[in-house]
Coordinates of C-alpha atoms and ligand atoms in Angstrom, one line a residue:
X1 CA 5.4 -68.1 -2.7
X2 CA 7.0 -69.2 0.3
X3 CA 4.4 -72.1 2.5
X4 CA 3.0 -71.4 5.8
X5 CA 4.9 -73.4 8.3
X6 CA 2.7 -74.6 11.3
X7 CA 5.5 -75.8 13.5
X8 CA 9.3 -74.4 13.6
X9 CA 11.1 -77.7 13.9
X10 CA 10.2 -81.5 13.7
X11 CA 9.9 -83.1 17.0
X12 CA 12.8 -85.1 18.1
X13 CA 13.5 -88.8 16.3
X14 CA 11.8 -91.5 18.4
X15 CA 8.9 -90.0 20.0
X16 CA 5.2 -89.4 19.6
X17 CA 4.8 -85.7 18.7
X18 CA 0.8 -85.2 19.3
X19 CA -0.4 -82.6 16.6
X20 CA -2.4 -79.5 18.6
X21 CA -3.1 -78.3 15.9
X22 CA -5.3 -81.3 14.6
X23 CA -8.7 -81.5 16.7
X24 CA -8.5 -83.9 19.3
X25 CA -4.3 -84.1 18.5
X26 CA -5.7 -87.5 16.7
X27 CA -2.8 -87.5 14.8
X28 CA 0.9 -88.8 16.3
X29 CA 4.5 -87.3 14.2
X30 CA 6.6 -89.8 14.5
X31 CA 10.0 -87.6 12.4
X32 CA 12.1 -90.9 11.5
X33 CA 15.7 -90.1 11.0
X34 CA 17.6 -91.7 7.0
X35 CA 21.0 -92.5 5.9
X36 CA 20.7 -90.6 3.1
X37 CA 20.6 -87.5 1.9
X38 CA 17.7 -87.2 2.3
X39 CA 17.6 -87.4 5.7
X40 CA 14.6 -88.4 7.3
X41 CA 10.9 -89.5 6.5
X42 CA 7.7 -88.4 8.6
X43 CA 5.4 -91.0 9.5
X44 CA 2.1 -90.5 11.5
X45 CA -0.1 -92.3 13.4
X46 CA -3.8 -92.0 13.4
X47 CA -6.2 -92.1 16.2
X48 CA -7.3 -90.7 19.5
X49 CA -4.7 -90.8 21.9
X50 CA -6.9 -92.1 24.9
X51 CA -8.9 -94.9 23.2
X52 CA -9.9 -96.1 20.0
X53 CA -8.3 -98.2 17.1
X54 CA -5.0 -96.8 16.0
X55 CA -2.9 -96.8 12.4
X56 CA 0.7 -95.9 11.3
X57 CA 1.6 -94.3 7.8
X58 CA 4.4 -95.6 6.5
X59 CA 7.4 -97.1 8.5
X60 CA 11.2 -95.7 7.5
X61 CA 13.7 -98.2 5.7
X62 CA 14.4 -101.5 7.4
X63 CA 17.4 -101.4 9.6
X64 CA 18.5 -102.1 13.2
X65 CA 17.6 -98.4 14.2
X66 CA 14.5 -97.9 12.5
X67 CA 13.4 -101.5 13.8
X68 CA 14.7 -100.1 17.6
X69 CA 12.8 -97.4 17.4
X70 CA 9.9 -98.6 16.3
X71 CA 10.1 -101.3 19.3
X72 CA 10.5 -98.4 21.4
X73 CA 7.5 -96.7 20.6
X74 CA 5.0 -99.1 20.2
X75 CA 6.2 -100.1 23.5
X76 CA 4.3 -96.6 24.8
X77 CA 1.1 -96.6 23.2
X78 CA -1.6 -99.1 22.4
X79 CA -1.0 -101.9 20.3
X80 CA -2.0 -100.6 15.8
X81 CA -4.4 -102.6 13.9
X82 CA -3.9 -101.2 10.8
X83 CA -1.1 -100.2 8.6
X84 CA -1.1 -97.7 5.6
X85 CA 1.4 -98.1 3.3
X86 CA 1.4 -95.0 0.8
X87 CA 3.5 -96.0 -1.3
X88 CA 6.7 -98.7 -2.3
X89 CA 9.4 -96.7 -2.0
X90 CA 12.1 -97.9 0.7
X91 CA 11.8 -95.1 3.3
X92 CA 7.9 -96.1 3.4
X93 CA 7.5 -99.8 3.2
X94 CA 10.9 -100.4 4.5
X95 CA 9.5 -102.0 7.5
X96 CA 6.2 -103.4 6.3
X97 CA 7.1 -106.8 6.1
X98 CA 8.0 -107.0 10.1
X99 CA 5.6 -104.2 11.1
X100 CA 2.6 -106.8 10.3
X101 CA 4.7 -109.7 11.8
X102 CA 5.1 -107.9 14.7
X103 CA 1.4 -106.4 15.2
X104 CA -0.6 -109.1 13.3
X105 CA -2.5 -105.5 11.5
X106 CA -3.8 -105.2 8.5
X107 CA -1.4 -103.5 6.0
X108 CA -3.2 -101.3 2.9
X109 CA -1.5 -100.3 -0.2
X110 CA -3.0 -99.7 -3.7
X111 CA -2.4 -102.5 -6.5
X112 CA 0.4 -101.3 -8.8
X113 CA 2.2 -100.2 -5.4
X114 CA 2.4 -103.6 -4.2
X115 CA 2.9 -104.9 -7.8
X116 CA 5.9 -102.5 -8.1
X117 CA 7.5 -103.4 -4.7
X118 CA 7.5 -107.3 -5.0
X119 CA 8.8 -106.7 -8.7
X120 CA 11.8 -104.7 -6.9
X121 CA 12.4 -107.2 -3.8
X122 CA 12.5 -110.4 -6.1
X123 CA 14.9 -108.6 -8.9
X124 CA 18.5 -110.0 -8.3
X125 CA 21.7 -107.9 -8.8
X126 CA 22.1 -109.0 -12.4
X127 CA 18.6 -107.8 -13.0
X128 CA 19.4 -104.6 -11.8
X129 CA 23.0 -104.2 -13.4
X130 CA 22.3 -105.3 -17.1
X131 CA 18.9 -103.4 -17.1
X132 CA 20.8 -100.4 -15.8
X133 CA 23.6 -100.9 -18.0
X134 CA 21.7 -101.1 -21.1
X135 CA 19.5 -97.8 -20.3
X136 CA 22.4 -95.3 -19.8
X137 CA 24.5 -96.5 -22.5
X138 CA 21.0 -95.9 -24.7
X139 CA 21.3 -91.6 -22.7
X140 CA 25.0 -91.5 -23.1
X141 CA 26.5 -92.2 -19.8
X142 CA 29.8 -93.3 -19.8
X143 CA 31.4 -96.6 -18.9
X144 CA 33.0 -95.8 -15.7
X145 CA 29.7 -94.2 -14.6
X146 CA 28.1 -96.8 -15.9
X147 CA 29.5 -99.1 -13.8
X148 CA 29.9 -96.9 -10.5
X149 CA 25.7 -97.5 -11.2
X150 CA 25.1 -100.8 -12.2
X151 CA 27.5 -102.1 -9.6
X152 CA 25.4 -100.8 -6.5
X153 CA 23.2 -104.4 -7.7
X154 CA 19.6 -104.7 -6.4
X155 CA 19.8 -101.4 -4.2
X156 CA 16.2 -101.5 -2.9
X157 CA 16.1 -105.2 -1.3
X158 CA 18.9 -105.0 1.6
X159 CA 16.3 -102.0 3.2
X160 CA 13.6 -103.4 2.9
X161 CA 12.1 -105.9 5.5
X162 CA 10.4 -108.4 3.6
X163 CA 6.7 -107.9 1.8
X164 CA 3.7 -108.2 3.8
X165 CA 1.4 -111.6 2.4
X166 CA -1.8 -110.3 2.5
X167 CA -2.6 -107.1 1.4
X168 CA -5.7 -104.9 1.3
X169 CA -6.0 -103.2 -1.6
X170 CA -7.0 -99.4 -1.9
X171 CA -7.9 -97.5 -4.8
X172 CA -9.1 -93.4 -5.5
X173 CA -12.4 -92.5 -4.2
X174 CA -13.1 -95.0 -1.7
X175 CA -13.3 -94.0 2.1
X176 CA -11.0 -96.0 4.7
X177 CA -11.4 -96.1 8.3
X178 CA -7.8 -95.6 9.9
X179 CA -7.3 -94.7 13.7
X180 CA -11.3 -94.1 13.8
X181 CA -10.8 -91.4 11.4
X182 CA -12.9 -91.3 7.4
X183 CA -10.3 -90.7 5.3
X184 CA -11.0 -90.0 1.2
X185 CA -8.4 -92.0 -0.7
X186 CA -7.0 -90.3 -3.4
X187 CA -4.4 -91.8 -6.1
X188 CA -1.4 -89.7 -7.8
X189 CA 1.3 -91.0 -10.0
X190 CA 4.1 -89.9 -11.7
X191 CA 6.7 -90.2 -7.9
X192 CA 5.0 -94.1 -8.0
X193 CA 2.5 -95.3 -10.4
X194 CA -0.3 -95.0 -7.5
X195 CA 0.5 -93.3 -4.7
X196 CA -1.6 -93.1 -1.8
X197 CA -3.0 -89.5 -0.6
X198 CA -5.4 -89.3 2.6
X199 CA -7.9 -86.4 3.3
X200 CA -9.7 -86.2 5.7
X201 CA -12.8 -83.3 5.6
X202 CA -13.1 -83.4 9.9
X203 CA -9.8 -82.7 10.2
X204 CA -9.0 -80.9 7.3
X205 CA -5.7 -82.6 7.0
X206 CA -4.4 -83.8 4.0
X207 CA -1.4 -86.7 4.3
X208 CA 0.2 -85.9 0.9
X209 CA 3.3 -88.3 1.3
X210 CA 5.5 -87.6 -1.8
X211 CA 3.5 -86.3 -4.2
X212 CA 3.3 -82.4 -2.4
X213 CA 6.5 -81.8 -0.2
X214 CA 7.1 -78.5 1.3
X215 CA 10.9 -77.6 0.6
X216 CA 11.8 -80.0 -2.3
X217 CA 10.1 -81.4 -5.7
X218 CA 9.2 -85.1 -5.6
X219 CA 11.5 -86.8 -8.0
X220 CA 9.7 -87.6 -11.0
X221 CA 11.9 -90.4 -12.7
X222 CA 11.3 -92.0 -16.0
X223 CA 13.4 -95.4 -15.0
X224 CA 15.2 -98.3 -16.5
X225 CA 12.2 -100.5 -15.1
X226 CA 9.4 -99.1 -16.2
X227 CA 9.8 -96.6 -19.4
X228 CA 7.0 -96.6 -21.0
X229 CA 4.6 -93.4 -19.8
X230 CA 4.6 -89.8 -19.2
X231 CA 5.8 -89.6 -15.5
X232 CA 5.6 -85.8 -15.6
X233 CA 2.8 -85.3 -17.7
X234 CA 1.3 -88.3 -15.0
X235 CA 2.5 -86.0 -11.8
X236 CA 1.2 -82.7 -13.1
X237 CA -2.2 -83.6 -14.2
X238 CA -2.5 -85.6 -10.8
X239 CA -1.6 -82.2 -9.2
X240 CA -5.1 -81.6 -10.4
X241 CA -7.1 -83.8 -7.8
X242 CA -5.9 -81.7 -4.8
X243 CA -8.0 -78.7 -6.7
X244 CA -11.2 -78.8 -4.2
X245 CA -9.4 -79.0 -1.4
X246 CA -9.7 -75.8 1.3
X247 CA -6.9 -73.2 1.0
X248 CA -6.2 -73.6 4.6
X249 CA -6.0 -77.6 4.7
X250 CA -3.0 -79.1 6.8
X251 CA -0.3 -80.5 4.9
X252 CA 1.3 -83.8 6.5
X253 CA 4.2 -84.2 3.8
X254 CA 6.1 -87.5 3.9
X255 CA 9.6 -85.2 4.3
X256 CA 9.8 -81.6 5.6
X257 CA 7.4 -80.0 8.2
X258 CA 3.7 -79.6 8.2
X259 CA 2.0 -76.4 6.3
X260 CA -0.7 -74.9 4.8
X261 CA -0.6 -73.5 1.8
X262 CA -0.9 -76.2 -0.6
X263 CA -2.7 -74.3 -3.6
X264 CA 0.3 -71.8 -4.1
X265 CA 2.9 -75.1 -4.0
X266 CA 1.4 -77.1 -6.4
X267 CA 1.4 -73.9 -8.4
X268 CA 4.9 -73.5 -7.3
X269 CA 5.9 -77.4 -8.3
X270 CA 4.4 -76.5 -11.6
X271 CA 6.6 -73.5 -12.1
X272 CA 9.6 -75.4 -11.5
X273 CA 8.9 -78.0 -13.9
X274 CA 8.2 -75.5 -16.6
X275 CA 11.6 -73.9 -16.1
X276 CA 13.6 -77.2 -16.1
X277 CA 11.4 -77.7 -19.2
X278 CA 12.8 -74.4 -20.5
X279 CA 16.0 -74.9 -19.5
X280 CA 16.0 -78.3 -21.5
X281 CA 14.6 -76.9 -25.0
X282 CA 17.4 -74.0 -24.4
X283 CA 20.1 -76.4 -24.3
X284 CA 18.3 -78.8 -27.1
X285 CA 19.0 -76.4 -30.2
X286 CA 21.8 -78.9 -31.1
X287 CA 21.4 -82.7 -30.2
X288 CA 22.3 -83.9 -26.7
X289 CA 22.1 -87.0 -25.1
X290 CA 20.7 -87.0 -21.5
X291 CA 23.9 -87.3 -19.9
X292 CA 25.1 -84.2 -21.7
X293 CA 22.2 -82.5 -19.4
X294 CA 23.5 -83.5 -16.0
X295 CA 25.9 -80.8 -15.6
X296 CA 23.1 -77.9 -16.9
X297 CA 20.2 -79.7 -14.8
X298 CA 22.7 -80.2 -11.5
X299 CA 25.1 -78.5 -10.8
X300 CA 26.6 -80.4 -7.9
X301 CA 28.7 -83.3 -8.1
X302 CA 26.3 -86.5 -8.0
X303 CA 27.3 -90.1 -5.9
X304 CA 25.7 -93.0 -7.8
X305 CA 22.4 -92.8 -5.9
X306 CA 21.9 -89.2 -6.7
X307 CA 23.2 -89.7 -10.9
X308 CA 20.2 -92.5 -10.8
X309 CA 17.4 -90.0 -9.8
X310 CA 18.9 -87.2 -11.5
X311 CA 18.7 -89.4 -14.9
X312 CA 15.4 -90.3 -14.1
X313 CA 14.4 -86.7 -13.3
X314 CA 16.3 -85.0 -16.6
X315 CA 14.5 -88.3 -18.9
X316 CA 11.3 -87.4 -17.6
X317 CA 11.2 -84.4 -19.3
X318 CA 12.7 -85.4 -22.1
X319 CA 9.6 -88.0 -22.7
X320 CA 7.2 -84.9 -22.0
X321 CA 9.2 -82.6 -24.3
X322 CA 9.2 -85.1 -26.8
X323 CA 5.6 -86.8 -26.3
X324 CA 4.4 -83.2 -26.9
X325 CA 6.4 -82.8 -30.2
X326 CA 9.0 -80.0 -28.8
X327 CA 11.6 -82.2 -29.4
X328 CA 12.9 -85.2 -31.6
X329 CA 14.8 -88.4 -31.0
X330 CA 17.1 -89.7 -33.1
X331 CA 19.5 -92.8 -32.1
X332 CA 23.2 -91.8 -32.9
X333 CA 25.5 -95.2 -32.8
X334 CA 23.1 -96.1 -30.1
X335 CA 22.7 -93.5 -28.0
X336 CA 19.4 -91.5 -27.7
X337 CA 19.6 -87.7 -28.7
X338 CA 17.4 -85.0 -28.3
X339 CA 17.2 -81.6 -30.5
X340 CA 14.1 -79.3 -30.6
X341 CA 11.6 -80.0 -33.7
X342 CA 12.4 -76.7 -35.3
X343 CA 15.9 -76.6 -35.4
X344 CA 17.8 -76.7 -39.0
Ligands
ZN1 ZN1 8.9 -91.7 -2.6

């Protein structure tokens, strides 16, 4: 079921797009532009636009553009006292660093979001290439992919600005005062290990960052880093804590535009995962290495960047496939392969 689209484009990069349709417009679109493919990130900023405190969702990747723009902007409105970082990926906390230098605000994370970002900015090159190298040679990747990878180095450092000190720490159920708004915090993993969602009953907005997007699925990795878990099995029940929320509520997704119609995406994200999970137990009747899924789970040519998620997202459901005893492992000369339990 296709969402309800409440505006037809996103405003033009570099300016203040006051909502209408929020009471009060008390909530600013900033649509950030990426160089990626994944083109863009939304970030918003909370608060009346006459008086009051204000606070800024997530900043974009460090670079000279992001930084310019930023400059720009701030340059028109009041001065932010608080920053809301939802979580550490690069397009959200790219900036956070500098962004507090600059405004002396308070930044907010949860814990394992800040935990997982310094972990990232302190790993060196080597830390990324041998842990890399080691986990697709274990899911059959070949060498010269291998490498194409593992020689990208510490990819997440050069965009990101530098960690804020001092930190205040968020976690689910507490209330939070951003841009003289109450906001519910609520926590979802299985994107990040804690990402933060905002909901606001007033304004019946929901900020859902990555863990609801309108257009694509949030990639749901199982990484070299961290492979211990259930990342899928994580996001889908997480899914579950947006069940009270009004059928009408306004989306505010971290990429694409604004909608309503969360309920029948969620339901919609959980369909697609159950058909990938099909997909994978159809393919499975003999053993196959992760790798060997690439070409039935993509069918597009994938860069570097794109091979890493798309590992990520294919492992993933391997782990829930085989947590829930659909498939088994066995390790042939080292590589990990998959086959479903009741094959001969
Ligand atoms: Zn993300």
């Amino acid at each position: 079921m296709a969402v309800d689209y409440i505006y037809d484009a996103a405003p033009p990069a570099g300016e203040i797009c006051r909502m209408d349709c929020v009471p009060g417009q008390t909530i600013g679109w900033i649509y950030m532009p990426l160089p990626f493919a994944l083109d863009h990130v939304n970030l918003w900023l909370l608060g009346d636009p006459d008086e009051g405190p204000l606070a800024i969702v997530d900043t974009g990747i460090q670079s000279g553009k992001s930084k310019a723009m930023w400059q720009d902007l701030l340059a028109t409105t009041r001065k932010p006292t608080d920053l809301l970082i939802t979580h550490y990926h690069p397009d959200h906390i790219g900036l956070a660093g500098w962004m507090v230098e600059q405004l002396g605000c308070s930044c907010y994370m949860s814990a394992q979001e800040i935990d997982q970002a310094r972990m990232a900015h302190a790993a060196s090159d080597e830390d990324f290439a041998s842990g890399q190298t080691t986990w697709y040679r274990r899911h059959g990747l070949d060498a010269e992919r291998i490498t194409e990878v593992s020689s990208l180095g510490n990819t997440y450092r050069p965009i990101v600005s530098g960690l804020p000190q001092d930190v205040v720490l968020l976690s689910a159920g507490e209330t939070v005062s951003l841009g003289g708004i109450e906001w519910q915090v609520m926590t979802g993993g299985g994107h990040s290990a804690e990402q933060i969602c905002l909901y606001s009953q007033q304004l019946n907005v929901l900020i859902s960052a990555d863990q609801v997007l309108p257009r694509i699925t949030p990639n749901i990795s199982l990484v070299w880093y961290k492979h211990g878990g259930d990342p899928l099995a994580t996001f889908l029940s997480s899914l579950d804590m947006f069940r009270d929320l009004p059928e009408d509520v306004i989306v505010l997704p971290s990429h694409g535009l604004p909608f309503r119609g969360l309920h029948p995406r969620i339901a919609h994200l959980r369909e697609h995962h159950e058909e990938r999970l099909e997909l994978i137990l159809r393919s499975a009747k003999q053993p196959v290495t992760a790798s060997d899924l690439m070409p039935v789970l993509f069918r597009r040519e994938l860069d570097p960047r794109q091979l890493m998620f798309a590992m990520g997202e294919c492992l993933s459901h391997l782990r829930l496939l085989t947590n829930s005893g659909q498939l088994i492992t066995e390790s042939i000369e080292g590589v990990d392969h998959f086959r479903v339990a009741t094959a001969a």
